[in-house]
mmCIF file of C-alpha atoms and ligand atoms in Angstrom:
data_model
loop_
_atom_site.group_PDB
_atom_site.id
_atom_site.type_symbol
_atom_site.label_atom_id
_atom_site.label_comp_id
_atom_site.label_asym_id
_atom_site.label_seq_id
_atom_site.Cartn_x
_atom_site.Cartn_y
_atom_site.Cartn_z
ATOM 1 C CA MET J 1 10.383 -6.761 -35.798
ATOM 2 C CA ARG J 2 7.398 -7.602 -33.570
ATOM 3 C CA LEU J 3 7.628 -6.179 -30.060
ATOM 4 C CA SER J 4 4.999 -8.400 -28.475
ATOM 5 C CA GLY J 5 6.890 -10.758 -26.155
ATOM 6 C CA ALA J 6 10.303 -9.276 -27.054
ATOM 7 C CA ARG J 7 12.762 -8.524 -24.239
ATOM 8 C CA VAL J 8 13.497 -4.811 -24.485
ATOM 9 C CA LEU J 9 16.097 -2.805 -22.556
ATOM 10 C CA VAL J 10 15.476 0.950 -22.360
ATOM 11 C CA THR J 11 18.256 3.096 -20.886
ATOM 12 C CA GLY J 12 17.365 6.409 -19.290
ATOM 13 C CA ALA J 13 13.905 5.022 -18.504
ATOM 14 C CA SER J 14 13.544 7.003 -15.263
ATOM 15 C CA SER J 15 12.622 10.260 -17.048
ATOM 16 C CA GLY J 16 11.439 12.008 -20.218
ATOM 17 C CA ILE J 17 11.742 10.158 -23.520
ATOM 18 C CA GLY J 18 12.910 6.901 -21.895
ATOM 19 C CA ALA J 19 9.954 6.740 -19.487
ATOM 20 C CA ALA J 20 7.534 7.503 -22.359
ATOM 21 C CA THR J 21 9.231 4.814 -24.470
ATOM 22 C CA ALA J 22 8.859 2.274 -21.656
ATOM 23 C CA ARG J 23 5.106 3.014 -21.521
ATOM 24 C CA GLU J 24 4.760 2.736 -25.302
ATOM 25 C CA MET J 25 6.726 -0.550 -25.304
ATOM 26 C CA ALA J 26 4.543 -1.986 -22.531
ATOM 27 C CA GLU J 27 1.476 -1.132 -24.656
ATOM 28 C CA ALA J 28 3.082 -3.053 -27.528
ATOM 29 C CA GLY J 29 3.478 -6.118 -25.289
ATOM 30 C CA ALA J 30 7.256 -5.967 -24.702
ATOM 31 C CA ARG J 31 8.920 -7.436 -21.594
ATOM 32 C CA LEU J 32 10.947 -4.590 -20.175
ATOM 33 C CA VAL J 33 14.292 -4.074 -18.470
ATOM 34 C CA LEU J 34 14.614 -0.426 -17.466
ATOM 35 C CA MET J 35 17.853 1.391 -16.633
ATOM 36 C CA GLY J 36 18.429 4.665 -14.818
ATOM 37 C CA ARG J 37 20.185 6.171 -11.822
ATOM 38 C CA ASP J 38 17.276 7.518 -9.805
ATOM 39 C CA ARG J 39 15.884 4.428 -8.025
ATOM 40 C CA ARG J 40 12.599 6.020 -6.940
ATOM 41 C CA ARG J 41 11.653 7.341 -10.393
ATOM 42 C CA LEU J 42 12.877 4.201 -12.158
ATOM 43 C CA GLU J 43 10.961 1.847 -9.876
ATOM 44 C CA SER J 44 7.830 3.901 -10.344
ATOM 45 C CA VAL J 45 8.090 3.532 -14.173
ATOM 46 C CA ALA J 46 8.885 -0.187 -13.710
ATOM 47 C CA ALA J 47 5.785 -0.684 -11.528
ATOM 48 C CA GLU J 48 3.638 1.079 -14.120
ATOM 49 C CA THR J 49 4.968 -0.951 -17.073
ATOM 50 C CA GLY J 50 5.641 -4.339 -15.456
ATOM 51 C CA GLY J 51 9.357 -3.868 -16.136
ATOM 52 C CA ARG J 52 12.444 -4.841 -14.124
ATOM 53 C CA ALA J 53 14.521 -1.937 -12.825
ATOM 54 C CA VAL J 54 18.331 -1.996 -13.103
ATOM 55 C CA VAL J 55 19.718 0.972 -11.188
ATOM 56 C CA GLY J 56 23.189 2.348 -11.850
ATOM 57 C CA ASP J 57 25.466 4.867 -13.523
ATOM 58 C CA LEU J 58 26.265 4.191 -17.178
ATOM 59 C CA ALA J 59 29.271 6.523 -16.939
ATOM 60 C CA THR J 60 31.066 4.215 -14.520
ATOM 61 C CA ASP J 61 29.599 0.720 -14.895
ATOM 62 C CA ALA J 62 28.153 0.042 -18.361
ATOM 63 C CA ALA J 63 29.508 -3.544 -18.333
ATOM 64 C CA GLY J 64 28.085 -4.346 -14.880
ATOM 65 C CA LEU J 65 24.690 -2.922 -15.875
ATOM 66 C CA ALA J 66 24.668 -4.898 -19.149
ATOM 67 C CA SER J 67 25.285 -8.129 -17.254
ATOM 68 C CA GLN J 68 22.491 -7.301 -14.782
ATOM 69 C CA ALA J 69 20.157 -6.682 -17.733
ATOM 70 C CA GLY J 70 20.818 -10.166 -19.154
ATOM 71 C CA PRO J 71 20.045 -11.144 -22.748
ATOM 72 C CA VAL J 72 17.711 -8.798 -24.628
ATOM 73 C CA ASP J 73 16.180 -8.758 -28.121
ATOM 74 C CA VAL J 74 16.041 -4.967 -28.358
ATOM 75 C CA LEU J 75 18.291 -2.248 -26.967
ATOM 76 C CA VAL J 76 16.926 1.299 -26.869
ATOM 77 C CA SER J 77 19.991 3.382 -26.042
ATOM 78 C CA ASN J 78 18.380 6.576 -24.873
ATOM 79 C CA ALA J 79 20.156 7.774 -21.696
ATOM 80 C CA GLY J 80 21.990 11.029 -22.268
ATOM 81 C CA ALA J 81 22.860 14.427 -20.915
ATOM 82 C CA GLY J 82 23.431 17.912 -22.291
ATOM 83 C CA TRP J 83 25.598 20.953 -21.660
ATOM 84 C CA ALA J 84 25.189 24.361 -23.277
ATOM 85 C CA GLY J 85 27.459 27.413 -23.350
ATOM 86 C CA PRO J 86 30.693 28.571 -24.979
ATOM 87 C CA LEU J 87 33.254 25.770 -25.256
ATOM 88 C CA ALA J 88 35.912 27.779 -23.401
ATOM 89 C CA ARG J 89 33.644 27.796 -20.329
ATOM 90 C CA MET J 90 32.883 24.086 -20.420
ATOM 91 C CA PRO J 91 34.547 22.281 -17.510
ATOM 92 C CA GLY J 92 36.719 19.288 -18.472
ATOM 93 C CA GLU J 93 34.558 17.128 -16.205
ATOM 94 C CA ALA J 94 31.468 18.004 -18.304
ATOM 95 C CA VAL J 95 33.319 17.108 -21.530
ATOM 96 C CA GLU J 96 34.241 13.712 -20.043
ATOM 97 C CA ARG J 97 30.715 13.098 -18.712
ATOM 98 C CA LEU J 98 28.984 13.923 -21.995
ATOM 99 C CA THR J 99 31.318 11.831 -24.135
ATOM 100 C CA THR J 100 31.091 8.898 -21.706
ATOM 101 C CA VAL J 101 27.321 8.883 -21.154
ATOM 102 C CA ASN J 102 26.231 9.915 -24.668
ATOM 103 C CA LEU J 103 28.753 7.991 -26.763
ATOM 104 C CA THR J 104 31.087 5.544 -24.990
ATOM 105 C CA ALA J 105 28.376 3.910 -22.844
ATOM 106 C CA PRO J 106 25.991 3.278 -25.802
ATOM 107 C CA ILE J 107 28.888 1.738 -27.762
ATOM 108 C CA LEU J 108 29.898 -0.467 -24.802
ATOM 109 C CA LEU J 109 26.312 -1.579 -24.154
ATOM 110 C CA THR J 110 25.838 -2.424 -27.828
ATOM 111 C CA ARG J 111 29.161 -4.299 -27.879
ATOM 112 C CA LEU J 112 28.011 -6.406 -24.899
ATOM 113 C CA LEU J 113 24.362 -7.051 -25.866
ATOM 114 C CA LEU J 114 24.657 -7.434 -29.649
ATOM 115 C CA PRO J 115 26.401 -10.861 -29.796
ATOM 116 C CA GLY J 116 23.338 -12.524 -28.215
ATOM 117 C CA MET J 117 21.065 -10.919 -30.834
ATOM 118 C CA VAL J 118 23.375 -12.000 -33.678
ATOM 119 C CA GLU J 119 23.518 -15.550 -32.305
ATOM 120 C CA ARG J 120 19.719 -15.738 -32.098
ATOM 121 C CA GLY J 121 19.436 -14.220 -35.594
ATOM 122 C CA ARG J 122 17.013 -11.571 -34.352
ATOM 123 C CA GLY J 123 17.212 -8.196 -32.684
ATOM 124 C CA HIS J 124 17.166 -4.429 -32.992
ATOM 125 C CA VAL J 125 19.215 -1.546 -31.620
ATOM 126 C CA VAL J 126 17.828 2.007 -31.493
ATOM 127 C CA PHE J 127 19.938 5.038 -30.656
ATOM 128 C CA VAL J 128 18.218 8.208 -29.471
ATOM 129 C CA ALA J 129 20.531 10.798 -31.048
ATOM 130 C CA SER J 130 19.543 14.412 -31.790
ATOM 131 C CA ILE J 131 19.161 16.868 -34.653
ATOM 132 C CA ALA J 132 22.250 18.458 -33.043
ATOM 133 C CA GLY J 133 24.251 15.428 -34.224
ATOM 134 C CA ALA J 134 23.116 15.958 -37.821
ATOM 135 C CA VAL J 135 23.723 19.696 -38.161
ATOM 136 C CA GLY J 136 25.815 20.888 -35.169
ATOM 137 C CA VAL J 137 24.358 23.459 -32.776
ATOM 138 C CA ARG J 138 25.994 26.677 -31.575
ATOM 139 C CA GLU J 139 27.254 26.479 -27.977
ATOM 140 C CA GLU J 140 26.478 22.766 -27.923
ATOM 141 C CA ALA J 141 29.551 21.598 -29.857
ATOM 142 C CA VAL J 142 30.464 18.739 -27.518
ATOM 143 C CA TYR J 143 26.871 17.540 -27.213
ATOM 144 C CA SER J 144 26.526 17.744 -31.022
ATOM 145 C CA ALA J 145 29.766 15.770 -31.468
ATOM 146 C CA THR J 146 28.617 12.957 -29.152
ATOM 147 C CA LYS J 147 25.341 12.631 -31.059
ATOM 148 C CA ALA J 148 27.104 12.790 -34.450
ATOM 149 C CA GLY J 149 29.358 9.984 -33.200
ATOM 150 C CA LEU J 150 26.302 7.930 -32.323
ATOM 151 C CA ILE J 151 24.723 8.500 -35.745
ATOM 152 C CA VAL J 152 27.862 7.404 -37.617
ATOM 153 C CA PHE J 153 28.411 4.477 -35.231
ATOM 154 C CA ALA J 154 24.883 3.300 -36.083
ATOM 155 C CA GLU J 155 25.558 3.729 -39.813
ATOM 156 C CA GLY J 156 28.707 1.607 -39.651
ATOM 157 C CA LEU J 157 26.961 -1.047 -37.593
ATOM 158 C CA ARG J 158 24.074 -1.172 -40.047
ATOM 159 C CA HIS J 159 26.517 -2.036 -42.838
ATOM 160 C CA GLU J 160 27.995 -4.784 -40.665
ATOM 161 C CA LEU J 161 24.811 -6.557 -39.532
ATOM 162 C CA ARG J 162 22.381 -8.744 -41.445
ATOM 163 C CA ASP J 163 19.713 -10.047 -39.051
ATOM 164 C CA VAL J 164 19.796 -7.273 -36.447
ATOM 165 C CA GLY J 165 18.178 -3.921 -37.247
ATOM 166 C CA VAL J 166 19.757 -0.586 -36.404
ATOM 167 C CA SER J 167 17.776 2.649 -36.089
ATOM 168 C CA VAL J 168 18.573 6.207 -35.189
ATOM 169 C CA VAL J 169 15.906 8.588 -33.888
ATOM 170 C CA LEU J 170 16.781 12.278 -34.134
ATOM 171 C CA PRO J 171 14.515 14.470 -32.010
ATOM 172 C CA GLY J 172 14.524 18.253 -32.125
ATOM 173 C CA VAL J 173 13.318 19.942 -28.948
ATOM 174 C CA VAL J 174 11.395 17.685 -26.578
ATOM 175 C CA ASP J 175 9.476 18.724 -23.472
ATOM 176 C CA THR J 176 11.441 16.867 -20.743
ATOM 177 C CA PRO J 177 13.618 17.795 -17.718
ATOM 178 C CA PHE J 178 16.676 17.640 -20.075
ATOM 179 C CA PHE J 179 17.084 21.436 -20.261
ATOM 180 C CA ASP J 180 16.760 22.059 -16.521
ATOM 181 C CA ARG J 181 19.259 19.319 -15.856
ATOM 182 C CA ARG J 182 21.844 20.728 -18.229
ATOM 183 C CA GLY J 183 21.571 24.020 -16.341
ATOM 184 C CA MET J 184 20.385 26.090 -19.325
ATOM 185 C CA PRO J 185 16.623 26.313 -20.012
ATOM 186 C CA TYR J 186 15.324 26.150 -23.580
ATOM 187 C CA ALA J 187 14.728 29.804 -24.379
ATOM 188 C CA ARG J 188 13.748 29.965 -28.071
ATOM 189 C CA ARG J 189 10.192 30.600 -29.182
ATOM 190 C CA TRP J 190 10.668 28.297 -32.151
ATOM 191 C CA PRO J 191 10.777 25.379 -32.762
ATOM 192 C CA ARG J 192 8.238 24.498 -30.093
ATOM 193 C CA PRO J 193 9.024 21.450 -27.902
ATOM 194 C CA VAL J 194 7.203 18.235 -28.813
ATOM 195 C CA PRO J 195 5.888 15.843 -26.123
ATOM 196 C CA PRO J 196 8.155 12.889 -25.260
ATOM 197 C CA GLU J 197 5.355 10.484 -26.224
ATOM 198 C CA ARG J 198 5.831 11.525 -29.848
ATOM 199 C CA VAL J 199 9.484 10.445 -29.750
ATOM 200 C CA ALA J 200 8.484 7.217 -27.957
ATOM 201 C CA ARG J 201 6.051 6.372 -30.764
ATOM 202 C CA ALA J 202 8.830 7.023 -33.310
ATOM 203 C CA VAL J 203 11.136 4.609 -31.448
ATOM 204 C CA VAL J 204 8.503 1.855 -31.473
ATOM 205 C CA SER J 205 7.657 2.499 -35.111
ATOM 206 C CA ALA J 206 11.354 2.429 -36.112
ATOM 207 C CA ILE J 207 11.635 -1.081 -34.663
ATOM 208 C CA GLU J 208 8.318 -2.370 -36.008
ATOM 209 C CA HIS J 209 8.993 -1.059 -39.528
ATOM 210 C CA GLY J 210 12.798 -1.388 -39.605
ATOM 211 C CA ARG J 211 13.358 2.355 -40.210
ATOM 212 C CA ALA J 212 17.013 3.421 -40.339
ATOM 213 C CA GLU J 213 16.485 7.083 -39.498
ATOM 214 C CA THR J 214 13.545 9.038 -38.057
ATOM 215 C CA TYR J 215 13.446 12.783 -37.375
ATOM 216 C CA VAL J 216 10.935 14.016 -34.774
ATOM 217 C CA PRO J 217 9.193 16.161 -35.934
ATOM 218 C CA GLY J 218 9.614 14.942 -39.511
ATOM 219 C CA TRP J 219 10.315 18.389 -41.043
ATOM 220 C CA LEU J 220 13.709 18.391 -39.254
ATOM 221 C CA ARG J 221 15.049 16.193 -42.031
ATOM 222 C CA VAL J 222 15.001 19.332 -44.220
ATOM 223 C CA PRO J 223 17.858 21.242 -42.479
ATOM 224 C CA SER J 224 19.814 17.997 -42.327
ATOM 225 C CA ARG J 225 19.364 17.395 -46.081
ATOM 226 C CA VAL J 226 20.191 21.022 -46.923
ATOM 227 C CA ARG J 227 23.424 20.768 -44.925
ATOM 228 C CA GLY J 228 24.318 17.578 -46.836
ATOM 229 C CA ALA J 229 23.470 18.903 -50.287
ATOM 230 C CA ALA J 230 24.471 22.569 -49.949
ATOM 231 C CA PRO J 231 26.682 23.114 -46.879
ATOM 232 C CA GLY J 232 27.519 26.725 -47.812
ATOM 233 C CA LEU J 233 23.858 27.668 -48.061
ATOM 234 C CA PHE J 234 23.158 25.826 -44.815
ATOM 235 C CA ARG J 235 25.844 27.848 -42.979
ATOM 236 C CA LEU J 236 24.398 31.108 -44.274
ATOM 237 C CA LEU J 237 20.904 30.109 -43.130
ATOM 238 C CA ALA J 238 22.194 28.826 -39.760
ATOM 239 C CA ALA J 239 24.067 32.089 -39.150
ATOM 240 C CA ARG J 240 20.874 34.013 -39.915
ATOM 241 C CA PHE J 241 18.256 31.797 -38.180
ATOM 242 C CA GLY J 242 20.207 29.151 -36.203
HETATM 243 N N1 NAP V 301 14.825 16.769 -24.527
HETATM 244 C C1 NAP V 301 15.271 17.098 -25.732
HETATM 245 O O1 NAP V 301 14.972 18.203 -26.259
HETATM 246 C C2 NAP V 301 16.128 16.154 -26.518
HETATM 247 C C3 NAP V 301 16.349 16.445 -27.867
HETATM 248 C C4 NAP V 301 17.132 15.590 -28.643
HETATM 249 C C5 NAP V 301 17.666 14.460 -28.056
HETATM 250 N N2 NAP V 301 17.454 14.183 -26.744
HETATM 251 C C6 NAP V 301 18.080 12.979 -26.180
HETATM 252 O O2 NAP V 301 17.072 12.151 -25.658
HETATM 253 C C7 NAP V 301 17.626 11.342 -24.633
HETATM 254 C C8 NAP V 301 16.706 11.373 -23.423
HETATM 255 O O3 NAP V 301 16.669 12.694 -22.924
HETATM 256 P P1 NAP V 301 15.402 13.331 -22.193
HETATM 257 O O4 NAP V 301 15.023 14.528 -22.949
HETATM 258 O O5 NAP V 301 14.390 12.297 -21.911
HETATM 259 O O6 NAP V 301 16.125 13.853 -20.856
HETATM 260 P P2 NAP V 301 15.906 13.508 -19.317
HETATM 261 O O7 NAP V 301 14.463 13.624 -18.965
HETATM 262 O O8 NAP V 301 16.900 14.339 -18.601
HETATM 263 O O9 NAP V 301 16.319 11.964 -19.201
HETATM 264 C C9 NAP V 301 17.642 11.534 -19.311
HETATM 265 C C10 NAP V 301 17.724 10.073 -18.880
HETATM 266 O O10 NAP V 301 19.088 9.636 -19.017
HETATM 267 C C11 NAP V 301 19.493 9.043 -17.788
HETATM 268 N N3 NAP V 301 20.909 9.262 -17.540
HETATM 269 C C12 NAP V 301 21.607 10.423 -17.647
HETATM 270 N N4 NAP V 301 22.882 10.224 -17.268
HETATM 271 C C13 NAP V 301 22.985 8.911 -16.909
HETATM 272 C C14 NAP V 301 24.043 8.104 -16.425
HETATM 273 N N5 NAP V 301 25.265 8.588 -16.192
HETATM 274 N N6 NAP V 301 23.796 6.793 -16.169
HETATM 275 C C15 NAP V 301 22.561 6.271 -16.357
HETATM 276 N N7 NAP V 301 21.516 6.986 -16.829
HETATM 277 C C16 NAP V 301 21.731 8.293 -17.083
HETATM 278 C C17 NAP V 301 18.668 9.746 -16.717
HETATM 279 O O11 NAP V 301 18.644 8.925 -15.561
HETATM 280 P P3 NAP V 301 18.320 9.536 -14.088
HETATM 281 O O12 NAP V 301 17.172 10.485 -14.273
HETATM 282 O O13 NAP V 301 17.920 8.319 -13.308
HETATM 283 O O14 NAP V 301 19.559 10.206 -13.615
HETATM 284 C C18 NAP V 301 17.322 9.878 -17.415
HETATM 285 O O15 NAP V 301 16.587 8.691 -17.287
HETATM 286 C C19 NAP V 301 19.031 11.875 -24.373
HETATM 287 O O16 NAP V 301 19.970 11.047 -25.015
HETATM 288 C C20 NAP V 301 19.007 13.252 -25.019
HETATM 289 O O17 NAP V 301 20.288 13.642 -25.463
HETATM 290 C C21 NAP V 301 16.685 15.005 -25.951
#
């Protein structure tokens, strides 16, 4: 689908991958609606990209925010949050927040914005998931589950729709405030974080070329495929290197 002139909603546009995606979309000629909670950061990205800012919390008012956004041709469902640590130490509030922001809100937004796309016979929905949703990550079980839910939701939707495209982008480690915000910095030496602009380019390319699934970086499809084809081997390797 061509992005020039298309109305594009990007959630989580006030930071990281969402802000980079807004910039990439503006370059491609899209007309932007940008969502986030932090008014100052969101309005600064909106001023830079010529977008309209819609400020609010997706955990509590997804329906209100969707109606403020108005009809769109493309939804980039990117807003999300993490939590890392042993499950037994995870507060119930964090479980609720992650499942609401990472899974329920994207489903609700899609439910509300998709009918307009179907009616117009044109549109695209992109979900920013994670490699964690494809393979499961130690001490990120809830986060992994929300992203796995998103990936399978997208798969089901793709079977259902004819004229509206559905894409999933699965980043590995990306250099954004995500880790500071979850309260646990990224501590591994490998894999090295990629810049958010790389994920933004993958989002744009997924829409322009109708790609169902894009891993960023691309080699991350290998662990995902190994887990699918040889789950026992994958578990051995994950226990050793994961
Ligand atoms: N960074 C990584 O390594 C990585 C890897 C794989 C996948 N991802 C996924 O990529 C997406 C973007 O993350 P990021 O790395 O760009 O992190 P980020 O810099 O922390 O940005 C997260 C964005 O989500 C928004 N958001 C969070 N909770 C929200 C809520 N309740 N209501 C509305 N907006 C909310 C934030 O808005 P405010 O700032 O205005 O609060 C912010 O714009 C997430 O879905 C994340 O799971 C990230």
